[in-house]
mmCIF file of C-alpha atoms in Angstrom:
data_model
loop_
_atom_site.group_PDB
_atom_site.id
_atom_site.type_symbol
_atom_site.label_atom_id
_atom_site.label_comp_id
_atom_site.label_asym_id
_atom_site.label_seq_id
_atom_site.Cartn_x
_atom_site.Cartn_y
_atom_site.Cartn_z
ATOM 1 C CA UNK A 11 -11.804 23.286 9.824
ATOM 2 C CA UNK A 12 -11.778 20.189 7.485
ATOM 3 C CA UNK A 13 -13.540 17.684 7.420
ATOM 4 C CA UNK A 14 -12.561 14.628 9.316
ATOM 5 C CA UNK A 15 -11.350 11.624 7.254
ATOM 6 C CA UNK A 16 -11.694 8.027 8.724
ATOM 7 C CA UNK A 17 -9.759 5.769 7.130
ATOM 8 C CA UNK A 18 -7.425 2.948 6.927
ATOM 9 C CA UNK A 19 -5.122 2.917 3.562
ATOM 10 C CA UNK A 20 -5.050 -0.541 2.245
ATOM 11 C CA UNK A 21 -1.949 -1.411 -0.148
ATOM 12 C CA UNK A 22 -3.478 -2.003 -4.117
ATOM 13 C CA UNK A 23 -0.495 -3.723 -5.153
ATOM 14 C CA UNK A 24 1.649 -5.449 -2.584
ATOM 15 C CA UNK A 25 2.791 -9.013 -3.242
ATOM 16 C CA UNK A 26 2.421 -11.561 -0.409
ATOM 17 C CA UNK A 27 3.296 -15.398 -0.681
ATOM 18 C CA UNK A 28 1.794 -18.190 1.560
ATOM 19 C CA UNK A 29 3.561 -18.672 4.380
ATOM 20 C CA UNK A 30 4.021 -15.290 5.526
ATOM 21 C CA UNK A 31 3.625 -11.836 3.942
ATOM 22 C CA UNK A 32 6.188 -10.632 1.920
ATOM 23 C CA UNK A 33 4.892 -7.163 3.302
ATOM 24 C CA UNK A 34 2.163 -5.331 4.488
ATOM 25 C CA UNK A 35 1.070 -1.688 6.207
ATOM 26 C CA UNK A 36 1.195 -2.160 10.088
ATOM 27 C CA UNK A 37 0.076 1.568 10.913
ATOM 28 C CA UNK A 38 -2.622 2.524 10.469
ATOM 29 C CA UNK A 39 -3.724 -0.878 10.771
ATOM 30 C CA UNK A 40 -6.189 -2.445 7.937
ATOM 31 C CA UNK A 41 -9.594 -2.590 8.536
ATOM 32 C CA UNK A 42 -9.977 -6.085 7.208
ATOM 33 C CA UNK A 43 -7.545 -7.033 9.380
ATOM 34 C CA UNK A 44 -8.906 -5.405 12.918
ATOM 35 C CA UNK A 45 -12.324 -6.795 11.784
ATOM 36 C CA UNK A 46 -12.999 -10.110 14.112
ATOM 37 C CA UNK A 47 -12.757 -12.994 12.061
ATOM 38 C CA UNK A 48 -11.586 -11.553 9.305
ATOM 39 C CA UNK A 49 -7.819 -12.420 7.990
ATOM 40 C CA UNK A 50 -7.839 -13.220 11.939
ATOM 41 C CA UNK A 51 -8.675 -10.036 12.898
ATOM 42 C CA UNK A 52 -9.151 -8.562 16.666
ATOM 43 C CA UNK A 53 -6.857 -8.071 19.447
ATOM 44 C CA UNK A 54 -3.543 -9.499 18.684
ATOM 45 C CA UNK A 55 -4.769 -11.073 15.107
ATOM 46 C CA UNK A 56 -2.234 -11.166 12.127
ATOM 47 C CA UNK A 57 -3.259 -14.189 10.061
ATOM 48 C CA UNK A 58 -6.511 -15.193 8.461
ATOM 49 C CA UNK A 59 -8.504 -18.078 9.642
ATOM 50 C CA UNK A 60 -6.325 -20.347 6.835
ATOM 51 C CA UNK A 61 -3.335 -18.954 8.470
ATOM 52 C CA UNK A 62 -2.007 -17.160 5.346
ATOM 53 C CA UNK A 63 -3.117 -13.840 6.143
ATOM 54 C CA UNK A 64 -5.061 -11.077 4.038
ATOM 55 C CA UNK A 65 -2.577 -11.197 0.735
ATOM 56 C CA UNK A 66 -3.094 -10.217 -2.970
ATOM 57 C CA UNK A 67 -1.389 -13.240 -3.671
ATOM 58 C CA UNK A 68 1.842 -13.430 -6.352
ATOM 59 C CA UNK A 69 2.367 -13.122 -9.848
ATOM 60 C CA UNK A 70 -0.208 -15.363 -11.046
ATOM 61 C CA UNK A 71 -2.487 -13.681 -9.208
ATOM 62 C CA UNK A 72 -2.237 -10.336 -10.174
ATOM 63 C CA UNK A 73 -0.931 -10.659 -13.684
ATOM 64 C CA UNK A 74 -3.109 -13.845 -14.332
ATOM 65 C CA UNK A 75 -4.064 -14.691 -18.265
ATOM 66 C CA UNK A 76 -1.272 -11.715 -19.265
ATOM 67 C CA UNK A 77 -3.202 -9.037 -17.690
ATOM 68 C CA UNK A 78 -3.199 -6.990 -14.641
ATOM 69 C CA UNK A 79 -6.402 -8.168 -12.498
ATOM 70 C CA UNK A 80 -4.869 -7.432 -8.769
ATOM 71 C CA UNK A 81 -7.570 -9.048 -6.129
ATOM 72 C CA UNK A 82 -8.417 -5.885 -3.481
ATOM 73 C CA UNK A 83 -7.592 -5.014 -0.321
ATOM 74 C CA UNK A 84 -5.428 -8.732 0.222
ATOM 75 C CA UNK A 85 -8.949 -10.763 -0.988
ATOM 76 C CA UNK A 86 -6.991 -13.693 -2.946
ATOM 77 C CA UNK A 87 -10.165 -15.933 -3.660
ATOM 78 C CA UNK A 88 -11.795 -12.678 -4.499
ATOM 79 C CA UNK A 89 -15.109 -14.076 -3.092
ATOM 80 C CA UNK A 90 -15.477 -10.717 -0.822
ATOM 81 C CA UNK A 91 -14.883 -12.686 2.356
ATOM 82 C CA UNK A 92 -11.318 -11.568 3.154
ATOM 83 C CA UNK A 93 -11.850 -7.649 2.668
ATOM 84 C CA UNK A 94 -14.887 -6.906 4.752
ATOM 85 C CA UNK A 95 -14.922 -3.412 6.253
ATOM 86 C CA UNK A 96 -14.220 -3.544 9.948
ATOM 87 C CA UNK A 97 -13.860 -1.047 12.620
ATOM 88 C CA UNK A 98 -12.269 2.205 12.031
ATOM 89 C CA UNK A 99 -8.739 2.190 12.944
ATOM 90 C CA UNK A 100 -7.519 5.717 12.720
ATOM 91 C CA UNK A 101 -8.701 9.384 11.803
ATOM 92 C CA UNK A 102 -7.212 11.812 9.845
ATOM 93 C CA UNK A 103 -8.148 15.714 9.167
ATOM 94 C CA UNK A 104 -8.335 16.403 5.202
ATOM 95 C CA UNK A 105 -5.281 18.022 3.781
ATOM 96 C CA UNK A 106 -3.216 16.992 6.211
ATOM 97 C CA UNK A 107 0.482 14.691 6.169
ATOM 98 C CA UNK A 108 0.645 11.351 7.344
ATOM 99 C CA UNK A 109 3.045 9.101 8.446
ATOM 100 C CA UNK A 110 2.366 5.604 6.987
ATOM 101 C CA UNK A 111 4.241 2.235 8.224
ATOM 102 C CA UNK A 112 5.061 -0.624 6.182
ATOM 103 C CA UNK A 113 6.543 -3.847 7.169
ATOM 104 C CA UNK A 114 8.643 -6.005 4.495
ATOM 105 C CA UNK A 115 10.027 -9.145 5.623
ATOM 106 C CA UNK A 116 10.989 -10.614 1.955
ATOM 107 C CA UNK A 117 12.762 -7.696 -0.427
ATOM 108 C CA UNK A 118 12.583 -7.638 -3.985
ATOM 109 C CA UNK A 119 13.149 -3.674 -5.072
ATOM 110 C CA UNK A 120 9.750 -2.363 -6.452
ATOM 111 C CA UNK A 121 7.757 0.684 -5.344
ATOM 112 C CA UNK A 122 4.435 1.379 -3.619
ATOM 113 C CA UNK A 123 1.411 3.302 -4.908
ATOM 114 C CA UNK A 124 -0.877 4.710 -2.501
ATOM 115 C CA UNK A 125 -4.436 5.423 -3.292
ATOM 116 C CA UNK A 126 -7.690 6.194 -0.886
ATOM 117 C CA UNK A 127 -11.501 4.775 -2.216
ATOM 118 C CA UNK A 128 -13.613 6.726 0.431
ATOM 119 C CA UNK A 129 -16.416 3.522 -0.121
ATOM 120 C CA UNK A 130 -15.419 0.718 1.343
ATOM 121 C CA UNK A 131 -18.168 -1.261 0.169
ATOM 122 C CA UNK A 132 -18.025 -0.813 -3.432
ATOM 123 C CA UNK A 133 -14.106 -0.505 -3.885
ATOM 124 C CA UNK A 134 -12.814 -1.065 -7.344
ATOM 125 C CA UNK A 135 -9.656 0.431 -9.063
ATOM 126 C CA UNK A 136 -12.308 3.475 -10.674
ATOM 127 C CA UNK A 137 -12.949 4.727 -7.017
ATOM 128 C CA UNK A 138 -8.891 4.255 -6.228
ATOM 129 C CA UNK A 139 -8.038 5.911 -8.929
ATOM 130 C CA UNK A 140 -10.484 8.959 -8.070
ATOM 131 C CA UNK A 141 -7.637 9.633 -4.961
ATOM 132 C CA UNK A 142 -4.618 8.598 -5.602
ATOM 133 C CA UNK A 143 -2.285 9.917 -2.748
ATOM 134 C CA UNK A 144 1.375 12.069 -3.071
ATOM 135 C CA UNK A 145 4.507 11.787 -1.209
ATOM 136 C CA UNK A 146 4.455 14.913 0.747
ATOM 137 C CA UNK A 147 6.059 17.962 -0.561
ATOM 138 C CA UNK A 148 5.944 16.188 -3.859
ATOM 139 C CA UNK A 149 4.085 18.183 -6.378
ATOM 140 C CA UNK A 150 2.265 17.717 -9.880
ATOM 141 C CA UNK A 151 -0.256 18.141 -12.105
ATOM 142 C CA UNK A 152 -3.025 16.105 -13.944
ATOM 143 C CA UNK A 153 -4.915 18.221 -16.675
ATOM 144 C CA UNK A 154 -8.318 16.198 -15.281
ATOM 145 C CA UNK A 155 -7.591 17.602 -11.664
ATOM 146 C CA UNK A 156 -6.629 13.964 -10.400
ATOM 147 C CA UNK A 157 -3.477 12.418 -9.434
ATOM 148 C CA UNK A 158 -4.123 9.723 -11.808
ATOM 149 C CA UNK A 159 -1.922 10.361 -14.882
ATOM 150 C CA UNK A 160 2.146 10.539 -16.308
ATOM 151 C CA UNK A 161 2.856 13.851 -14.837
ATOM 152 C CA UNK A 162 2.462 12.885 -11.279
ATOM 153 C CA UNK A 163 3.936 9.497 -11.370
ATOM 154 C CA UNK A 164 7.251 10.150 -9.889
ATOM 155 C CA UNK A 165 5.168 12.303 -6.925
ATOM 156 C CA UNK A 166 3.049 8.598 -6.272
ATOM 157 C CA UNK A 167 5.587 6.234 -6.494
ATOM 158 C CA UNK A 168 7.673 5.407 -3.929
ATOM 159 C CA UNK A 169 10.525 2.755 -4.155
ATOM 160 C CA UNK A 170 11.327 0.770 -1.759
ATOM 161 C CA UNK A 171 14.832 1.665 -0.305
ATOM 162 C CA UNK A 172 17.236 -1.472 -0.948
ATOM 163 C CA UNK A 173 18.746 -4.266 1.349
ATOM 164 C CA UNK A 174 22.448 -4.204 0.831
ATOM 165 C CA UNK A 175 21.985 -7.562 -0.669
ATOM 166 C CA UNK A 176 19.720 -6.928 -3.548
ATOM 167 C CA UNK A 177 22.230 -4.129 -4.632
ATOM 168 C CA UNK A 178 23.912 -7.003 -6.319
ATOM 169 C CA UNK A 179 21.284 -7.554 -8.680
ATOM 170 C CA UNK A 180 22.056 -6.195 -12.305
ATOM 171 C CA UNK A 181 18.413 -4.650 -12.039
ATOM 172 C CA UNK A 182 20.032 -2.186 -9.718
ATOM 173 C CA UNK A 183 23.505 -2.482 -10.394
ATOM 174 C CA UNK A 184 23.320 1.871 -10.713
ATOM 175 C CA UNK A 185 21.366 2.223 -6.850
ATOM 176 C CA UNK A 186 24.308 2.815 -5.044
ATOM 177 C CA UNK A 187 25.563 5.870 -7.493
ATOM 178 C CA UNK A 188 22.246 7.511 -7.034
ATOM 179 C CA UNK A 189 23.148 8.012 -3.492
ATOM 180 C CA UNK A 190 19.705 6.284 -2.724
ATOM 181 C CA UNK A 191 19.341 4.711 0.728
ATOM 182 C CA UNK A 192 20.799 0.878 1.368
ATOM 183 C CA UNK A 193 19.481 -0.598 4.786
ATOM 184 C CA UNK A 194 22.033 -3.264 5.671
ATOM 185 C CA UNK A 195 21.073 -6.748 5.640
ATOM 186 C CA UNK A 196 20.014 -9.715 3.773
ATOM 187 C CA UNK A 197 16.920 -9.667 1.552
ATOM 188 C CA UNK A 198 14.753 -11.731 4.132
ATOM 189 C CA UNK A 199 15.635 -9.584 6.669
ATOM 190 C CA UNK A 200 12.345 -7.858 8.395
ATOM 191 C CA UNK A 201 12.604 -3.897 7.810
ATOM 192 C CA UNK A 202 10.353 -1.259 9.025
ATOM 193 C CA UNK A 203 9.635 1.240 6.262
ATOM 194 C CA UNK A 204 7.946 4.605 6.972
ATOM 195 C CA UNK A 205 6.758 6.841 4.193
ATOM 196 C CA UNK A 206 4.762 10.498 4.565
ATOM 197 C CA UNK A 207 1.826 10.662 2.516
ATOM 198 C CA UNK A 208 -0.661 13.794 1.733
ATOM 199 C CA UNK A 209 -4.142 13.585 1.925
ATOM 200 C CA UNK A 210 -6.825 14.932 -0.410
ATOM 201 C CA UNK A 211 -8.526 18.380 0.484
ATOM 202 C CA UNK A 212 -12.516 18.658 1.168
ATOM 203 C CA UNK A 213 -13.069 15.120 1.500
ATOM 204 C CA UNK A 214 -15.257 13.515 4.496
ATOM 205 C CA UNK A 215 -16.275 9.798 5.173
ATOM 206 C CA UNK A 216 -16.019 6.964 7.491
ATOM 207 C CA UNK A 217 -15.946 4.433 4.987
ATOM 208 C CA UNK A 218 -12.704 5.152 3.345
ATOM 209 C CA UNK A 219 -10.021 2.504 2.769
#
């Protein structure tokens, strides 16, 4: 049997702004976030102790002084306080599918990577990188045995399906010939988004994020 996998996938690269999250995964639920007083975690918790949230922060802060420095696991003032470990919040078998849920309540196209650090303590983008997950029944391959290169790219990225409204936009003024999905609805409009993700083979811990 495989090894059981406890973990709780926390976005890398989702964009959040102050007053409320632009978007963020709602199942399985972050373990910063069911972590008591963290980003107002416990029963019923969905904002930090500020009442922002756990966020990444915008533009400035992930692209700050021309370079891509993206704060982890929704830890804007990067001080470690915001993305302490907290109790597990799901388990998974090794190798399997899962079904992941994101919530987006402010569109602006863009994709989602997905990638799995099974040390929750030390995360960094070297131990993200080291499992970076594929849309199931997506396949490629990296001549180092990772995810983590060109070839695989279109297997870990996966675009957000467009609002009606933001079809508009002359960045995606070819969606709609693609035959690609359009939700209906205005670009603040709250959508549920579900995605299926594969996990890694052989892989064990209870640490994982």
């Amino acid at each position: 049997m495989a090894g059981y996998m406890w973990l709780c996938l926390l976005l890398g690269a989702m964009s959040v702004q102050l007053a409320d999250a632009h978007g963020k995964m709602t199942s399985p639920q972050t373990r910063n976030e069911a972590n008591p007083g963290v980003c107002g975690g416990g029963a019923g918790g969905l904002y930090a102790r500020s009442g922002v949230g756990c966020q990444g922060g915008g533009p400035a802060a992930c692209m700050g002084g021309n370079q891509y420095s993206h704060p982890y696991c929704g830890d804007m003032n990067r001080g470690g306080t915001l993305n302490q470990v907290g109790p597990i919040t799901a388990i998974y078998d090794a190798g399997t599918t899962i079904a992941v849920e994101i919530m987006v309540t402010a569109h602006h196209m863009g994709l989602f990577d997905f990638d799995l650090c099974l040390d929750a303590g030390q995360i960094s983008e070297e131990c993200f990188n080291k499992h970076r997950l594929l849309i199931d029944s997506c396949t490629c391959k990296c001549t180092d045995g990772t995810n983590n290169c060109a070839a695989c790219d279109s297997c870990r990225q996966w675009w957000k399906p467009y609002m009606a409204s933001e079809t508009s936009n002359w960045l995606s003024s070819n969606y709609e010939s693609l035959g690609l999905p359009i939700i209906e609805g205005d670009y603040l409009q709250s959508a549920l988004l579900l995605v299926h993700l594969k996990l890694p083979s052989g892989i064990q811990s209870s640490q994982a994020v």
